[in-house]
Tab-separated table of C-alpha atoms in Angstrom:
chain	number	residue	atom	x	y	z
A	298	MET	CA	-20.153	-5.703	42.169
A	299	GLY	CA	-18.563	-2.464	40.592
A	300	ARG	CA	-15.444	-1.069	42.064
A	301	THR	CA	-14.246	2.404	42.846
A	302	ASN	CA	-10.762	3.939	42.086
A	303	LYS	CA	-9.185	7.107	42.513
A	304	ILE	CA	-7.142	8.548	39.854
A	305	ARG	CA	-5.204	11.949	39.684
A	306	SER	CA	-5.977	14.325	36.852
A	307	ALA	CA	-3.536	16.595	34.794
A	308	GLU	CA	-4.337	19.432	37.206
A	309	GLY	CA	-3.247	17.402	40.407
A	310	LYS	CA	-6.582	16.708	41.868
A	311	ASP	CA	-7.836	13.296	42.742
A	312	ARG	CA	-11.224	12.104	41.311
A	313	THR	CA	-13.262	8.776	42.080
A	314	VAL	CA	-14.235	6.610	39.117
A	315	THR	CA	-16.279	3.799	39.593
A	316	SER	CA	-16.460	0.538	37.328
A	317	THR	CA	-19.928	-0.712	36.244
A	318	MET	CA	-18.465	-4.149	35.557
A	319	ASP	CA	-20.160	-6.890	37.554
A	320	TYR	CA	-17.371	-9.522	37.628
A	321	THR	CA	-19.821	-11.912	39.366
A	322	LEU	CA	-21.986	-12.289	36.337
A	323	PRO	CA	-21.791	-15.319	34.104
A	324	THR	CA	-21.506	-13.230	31.079
A	325	THR	CA	-18.006	-11.690	32.330
A	326	GLN	CA	-15.159	-12.504	30.029
A	327	PHE	CA	-11.773	-12.827	30.502
A	328	SER	CA	-10.111	-14.346	27.459
A	329	PHE	CA	-10.930	-13.861	23.633
A	330	ASP	CA	-9.828	-15.393	20.243
A	331	LEU	CA	-8.933	-12.458	17.747
A	332	ASN	CA	-9.033	-14.830	14.975
A	333	SER	CA	-12.916	-14.640	15.231
A	334	SER	CA	-12.859	-10.808	15.159
A	335	THR	CA	-11.673	-9.628	11.888
A	336	LEU	CA	-12.350	-5.923	11.265
A	337	PHE	CA	-10.997	-5.637	7.771
A	338	ARG	CA	-9.753	-8.126	5.288
A	339	LYS	CA	-8.022	-7.576	1.815
A	340	ASP	CA	-6.821	-10.971	1.449
A	341	ALA	CA	-5.233	-13.655	3.188
A	342	TYR	CA	-1.993	-11.888	3.779
A	343	ASN	CA	-3.461	-8.369	4.715
A	344	PHE	CA	-6.004	-8.081	7.249
A	345	ILE	CA	-6.673	-6.833	10.698
A	346	ASN	CA	-8.422	-8.280	13.570
A	347	VAL	CA	-9.888	-6.134	16.402
A	348	LEU	CA	-10.102	-6.248	20.290
A	349	GLY	CA	-12.399	-3.832	22.372
A	350	ILE	CA	-14.666	-3.638	24.950
A	351	LYS	CA	-17.069	-4.989	22.588
A	352	GLN	CA	-15.303	-8.147	22.316
A	353	LEU	CA	-13.849	-8.484	25.841
A	354	ASN	CA	-16.242	-6.786	28.205
A	355	THR	CA	-13.663	-6.745	31.079
A	356	LEU	CA	-11.340	-4.527	29.058
A	357	GLU	CA	-11.111	-0.809	30.664
A	358	ASN	CA	-9.003	1.829	28.931
A	359	THR	CA	-7.119	-0.620	26.555
A	360	SER	CA	-7.918	-2.103	23.029
A	361	LEU	CA	-5.672	-3.237	20.166
A	362	LEU	CA	-5.720	-3.913	16.542
A	363	ASP	CA	-3.776	-7.034	15.328
A	364	ILE	CA	-2.450	-6.257	11.872
A	365	PHE	CA	-0.844	-8.651	8.949
A	366	LEU	CA	0.479	-6.989	5.943
A	367	SER	CA	2.583	-8.012	3.131
A	368	LYS	CA	5.246	-5.924	1.242
A	369	SER	CA	4.142	-2.445	0.305
A	370	ASN	CA	0.655	-2.589	1.819
A	371	VAL	CA	-0.218	0.255	3.405
A	372	VAL	CA	-2.784	1.087	6.743
A	373	GLU	CA	-4.427	4.076	5.184
A	374	PRO	CA	-3.861	7.750	6.630
A	375	HIS	CA	-6.008	8.394	9.569
A	376	TYR	CA	-6.179	9.431	12.925
A	377	HIS	CA	-7.722	8.569	16.336
A	378	GLN	CA	-9.682	11.497	18.054
A	379	ASN	CA	-9.967	9.740	21.455
A	380	ALA	CA	-6.791	7.499	21.799
A	381	ALA	CA	-3.110	7.546	21.343
A	382	GLU	CA	-1.444	4.451	19.464
A	383	LEU	CA	1.532	2.493	20.455
A	384	VAL	CA	2.693	0.758	17.237
A	385	TYR	CA	4.679	-2.807	18.063
A	386	CYS	CA	6.492	-4.761	15.306
A	387	ILE	CA	6.129	-8.521	16.010
A	388	SER	CA	7.666	-9.803	12.818
A	389	GLY	CA	8.700	-8.318	9.410
A	390	ALA	CA	9.518	-4.522	8.954
A	391	ALA	CA	7.360	-1.525	8.602
A	392	VAL	CA	7.660	2.560	8.688
A	393	VAL	CA	5.485	4.245	10.727
A	394	SER	CA	4.770	7.958	9.528
A	395	LEU	CA	3.208	10.749	11.231
A	396	ILE	CA	2.808	14.558	10.978
A	397	ASN	CA	3.655	16.391	14.198
A	398	PRO	CA	1.122	19.171	14.402
A	399	PHE	CA	3.277	21.394	16.691
A	400	THR	CA	6.161	21.263	14.067
A	401	ASN	CA	4.376	20.777	10.995
A	402	GLN	CA	6.852	17.954	10.278
A	403	LEU	CA	6.162	14.492	8.584
A	404	LEU	CA	8.387	12.047	10.440
A	405	ASN	CA	8.888	8.459	9.590
A	406	PHE	CA	10.000	5.707	11.817
A	407	PRO	CA	11.443	2.276	10.529
A	408	ILE	CA	10.537	-0.456	13.024
A	409	THR	CA	11.632	-3.984	12.840
A	410	PRO	CA	10.681	-6.922	15.506
A	411	GLY	CA	10.823	-5.707	19.176
A	412	MET	CA	10.553	-2.068	18.209
A	413	VAL	CA	7.885	0.288	18.437
A	414	ALA	CA	6.726	3.617	17.517
A	415	ASN	CA	4.222	6.100	19.485
A	416	VAL	CA	1.450	8.293	17.610
A	417	PRO	CA	0.011	10.477	20.338
A	418	GLN	CA	-3.835	11.266	20.284
A	419	GLY	CA	-5.358	12.762	17.088
A	420	TRP	CA	-1.926	12.586	14.947
A	421	TRP	CA	-2.461	11.931	11.425
A	422	HIS	CA	-0.469	8.687	10.609
A	423	TYR	CA	0.011	5.624	8.601
A	424	GLU	CA	1.809	2.388	8.379
A	425	VAL	CA	3.637	0.747	5.517
A	426	ALA	CA	4.838	-2.600	5.252
A	427	THR	CA	8.405	-3.025	3.941
A	428	VAL	CA	8.834	-6.824	3.764
A	429	ASP	CA	6.128	-9.785	3.456
A	430	GLY	CA	5.002	-11.526	6.460
A	431	THR	CA	4.725	-8.077	8.625
A	432	HIS	CA	2.637	-8.381	11.718
A	433	LEU	CA	2.016	-5.128	13.873
A	434	LEU	CA	0.236	-4.787	17.102
A	435	ALA	CA	-1.415	-1.401	17.649
A	436	ILE	CA	-2.251	-0.593	21.151
A	437	PHE	CA	-4.613	2.135	22.163
A	438	ASP	CA	-5.657	3.507	25.413
A	439	ALA	CA	-9.276	3.677	25.033
A	440	PRO	CA	-11.809	0.607	25.409
A	441	THR	CA	-12.946	1.546	21.542
A	442	PRO	CA	-10.514	3.460	19.444
A	443	GLU	CA	-12.346	5.868	17.189
A	444	VAL	CA	-10.982	6.646	13.967
A	445	ILE	CA	-11.299	9.311	10.851
A	446	LEU	CA	-10.008	7.632	7.916
A	447	GLY	CA	-8.375	9.364	4.921
A	448	SER	CA	-10.702	7.849	2.708
A	449	ASP	CA	-13.714	9.307	4.164
A	450	ILE	CA	-11.976	12.754	4.628
A	451	LEU	CA	-11.677	12.521	0.584
A	452	LEU	CA	-15.038	11.384	-0.159
A	453	LYS	CA	-17.379	13.097	2.151
A	454	THR	CA	-15.757	16.600	1.488
A	455	PRO	CA	-17.720	17.744	-1.685
A	456	ALA	CA	-15.501	17.837	-4.966
A	457	SER	CA	-16.487	21.498	-5.055
A	458	VAL	CA	-14.878	22.424	-2.073
A	459	TRP	CA	-11.478	20.681	-2.773
A	460	ALA	CA	-11.815	22.434	-5.969
A	461	HIS	CA	-12.848	25.935	-4.762
A	462	THR	CA	-10.327	25.671	-1.808
A	463	TYR	CA	-7.349	24.869	-3.572
A	464	CYS	CA	-8.120	26.612	-7.131
A	465	MET	CA	-8.621	23.227	-9.031
A	466	ASP	CA	-10.899	21.947	-11.556
A	467	GLU	CA	-13.858	20.119	-10.065
A	468	ALA	CA	-14.357	17.501	-12.849
A	469	LYS	CA	-10.659	16.691	-12.530
A	470	VAL	CA	-11.291	16.434	-8.806
A	471	LYS	CA	-14.117	13.911	-9.334
A	472	GLU	CA	-12.121	11.849	-11.791
A	473	THR	CA	-9.088	11.704	-9.255
A	474	PHE	CA	-11.012	10.690	-6.420
A	475	ALA	CA	-13.549	8.414	-8.195
A	476	PRO	CA	-11.501	5.341	-7.400
A	477	VAL	CA	-11.252	5.767	-3.919
A	478	GLN	CA	-13.068	3.331	-1.735
A	479	PRO	CA	-14.828	4.056	1.399
A	480	ARG	CA	-13.116	2.917	4.624
A	481	THR	CA	-10.294	1.451	2.685
A	482	PHE	CA	-8.289	0.341	5.650
A	483	ILE	CA	-5.473	-1.277	3.861
A	484	GLY	CA	-4.470	0.014	0.321
A	485	PRO	CA	-3.878	-0.337	-2.354
A	486	PRO	CA	-7.260	-2.226	-3.227
A	487	LYS	CA	-6.883	-5.677	-4.785
A	488	ASP	CA	-8.662	-4.522	-8.155
A	489	CYS	CA	-6.358	-1.468	-8.635
A	490	VAL	CA	-4.543	-1.925	-11.923
A	491	LYS	CA	-2.745	1.341	-12.341
A	492	GLY	CA	0.899	0.847	-13.030
A	493	VAL	CA	1.238	-2.984	-12.739
A	494	LYS	CA	4.343	-4.445	-13.742
A	495	GLY	CA	4.179	-7.511	-11.828
A	496	THR	CA	4.644	-8.393	-8.349
A	497	ALA	CA	8.421	-9.507	-8.669
A	498	GLU	CA	9.462	-6.396	-10.472
A	499	ASN	CA	7.719	-3.967	-8.302
A	500	ALA	CA	8.896	-5.645	-4.994
A	501	GLU	CA	12.150	-4.892	-6.371
A	502	ASN	CA	11.727	-1.351	-7.245
A	503	ILE	CA	10.068	-0.220	-3.626
A	504	ASN	CA	11.967	2.648	-2.237
A	505	MET	CA	12.976	1.192	1.231
A	506	PRO	CA	15.341	2.634	3.895
A	507	ALA	CA	19.020	1.470	2.957
A	508	HIS	CA	19.580	-0.143	6.671
A	509	VAL	CA	16.322	-2.094	6.253
A	510	SER	CA	16.919	-5.152	3.880
A	511	PRO	CA	13.848	-6.854	2.849
A	512	GLN	CA	14.509	-10.075	5.194
A	513	ALA	CA	16.311	-7.906	7.823
A	514	ASN	CA	15.431	-8.813	11.714
A	515	MET	CA	12.772	-11.200	10.424
A	516	PRO	CA	12.641	-14.185	12.802
A	517	ALA	CA	14.011	-17.322	11.374
A	518	HIS	CA	10.859	-19.190	11.896
A	519	VAL	CA	8.660	-16.401	10.073
A	520	SER	CA	8.753	-16.618	6.459
A	521	PRO	CA	7.127	-14.185	4.251
A	522	GLN	CA	3.883	-16.656	3.607
A	523	ALA	CA	4.021	-18.716	6.826
A	524	ASN	CA	1.555	-18.757	9.428
A	525	MET	CA	-1.052	-16.586	7.280
A	526	ALA	CA	-3.824	-18.745	6.923
A	527	PRO	CA	-7.115	-17.236	5.894
A	528	GLN	CA	-9.291	-16.193	8.955
A	529	PRO	CA	-12.833	-16.407	9.415
A	530	PHE	CA	-14.596	-13.095	9.137
A	531	GLY	CA	-18.222	-11.517	8.818
A	532	TYR	CA	-19.779	-8.922	7.275
A	533	SER	CA	-21.906	-5.630	8.059
A	534	PRO	CA	-22.598	-2.722	5.972
A	535	TYR	CA	-20.272	-0.347	7.676
A	536	ALA	CA	-19.040	0.544	11.166
A	537	ALA	CA	-20.655	3.048	13.111
A	538	PRO	CA	-19.237	6.528	12.021
A	539	GLY	CA	-16.098	7.327	13.806
A	540	GLN	CA	-15.616	3.774	15.399
A	541	TYR	CA	-14.033	0.539	14.650
A	542	ALA	CA	-16.829	-2.359	14.645
A	543	GLN	CA	-16.731	-6.009	14.467
A	544	PRO	CA	-17.455	-8.231	12.208
A	545	TYR	CA	-16.450	-6.257	9.092
A	546	GLY	CA	-15.094	-7.216	5.834
A	547	THR	CA	-15.073	-6.192	2.251
A	548	GLN	CA	-15.062	-8.418	-1.104
A	549	TYR	CA	-12.768	-7.142	-3.900
A	550	ARG	CA	-12.434	-8.203	-7.478
A	551	GLN	CA	-9.823	-10.890	-7.724
A	552	GLN	CA	-6.963	-8.901	-9.185
A	553	PRO	CA	-3.732	-9.231	-7.522
A	554	TYR	CA	-1.894	-5.732	-7.393
A	555	VAL	CA	1.385	-4.580	-5.812
A	556	GLN	CA	2.519	-1.009	-6.027
A	557	PRO	CA	5.751	0.972	-4.992
A	558	TYR	CA	4.765	3.365	-2.254
A	559	PRO	CA	6.417	6.817	-1.597
A	560	PHE	CA	7.837	7.555	1.727
A	561	PHE	CA	10.955	9.365	2.866
A	562	PRO	CA	12.831	7.284	5.424
A	563	ASN	CA	14.771	9.296	7.852
A	564	GLN	CA	13.857	12.657	6.249
A	565	VAL	CA	11.933	15.484	7.926
A	566	ILE	CA	9.407	17.348	5.486
A	567	THR	CA	8.612	20.951	6.343
A	568	GLU	CA	6.422	23.514	4.850
């Protein structure tokens, strides 16, 4: 049977919302194993598991992404047009960066275990791991979070438009964007070889906040390589436009890569 609730709108008026979920059906789900629901997988240390109403049918206005990252890996710039995102750090450390559209400022928030950063609905943002073994939980106030990815914006906008709008050379725009992979999700890609110096050397040169050491606030029982066994994943060509779908996986050429990333801790950038 469905059920009826009353909620109050932003205008202060009550309205009735009816749930269509029949909790008497044998197909009703109350638990789910996220390890079987991989949205994207770069390698054994960098992957994202997804939980939405498609995976757990009793969910209402909530969903989540379970994010695992090694040092310097980035959840690519993107925004959610239908949901706000609360990023909770379980282990490791990361910097959550977002652009405030009301002040036109780039804001950077370092988070360590027990800390959160909130990204309002529709705000451009990205997350960068600053230590190995980083585990983030992204919680959304929607049953299926929709997403617009930076890689899709770069590739689906014609190079001629970029060139004309910003007075650029169209051939150079095409050359610059050629390596961008559709729906990157976690960058840089494994097959990226630009500026490779070796994992150890690159790790030492990464620009991190002075107060966030590589192992700061990491639980004693969590090592950079611990508890990061490969997870099962499936493959479908692409998610439906503007939505996270499951299962999803992408195969890359097997060339390891670590690259320093640019960000400006504790700094506000304005036009």
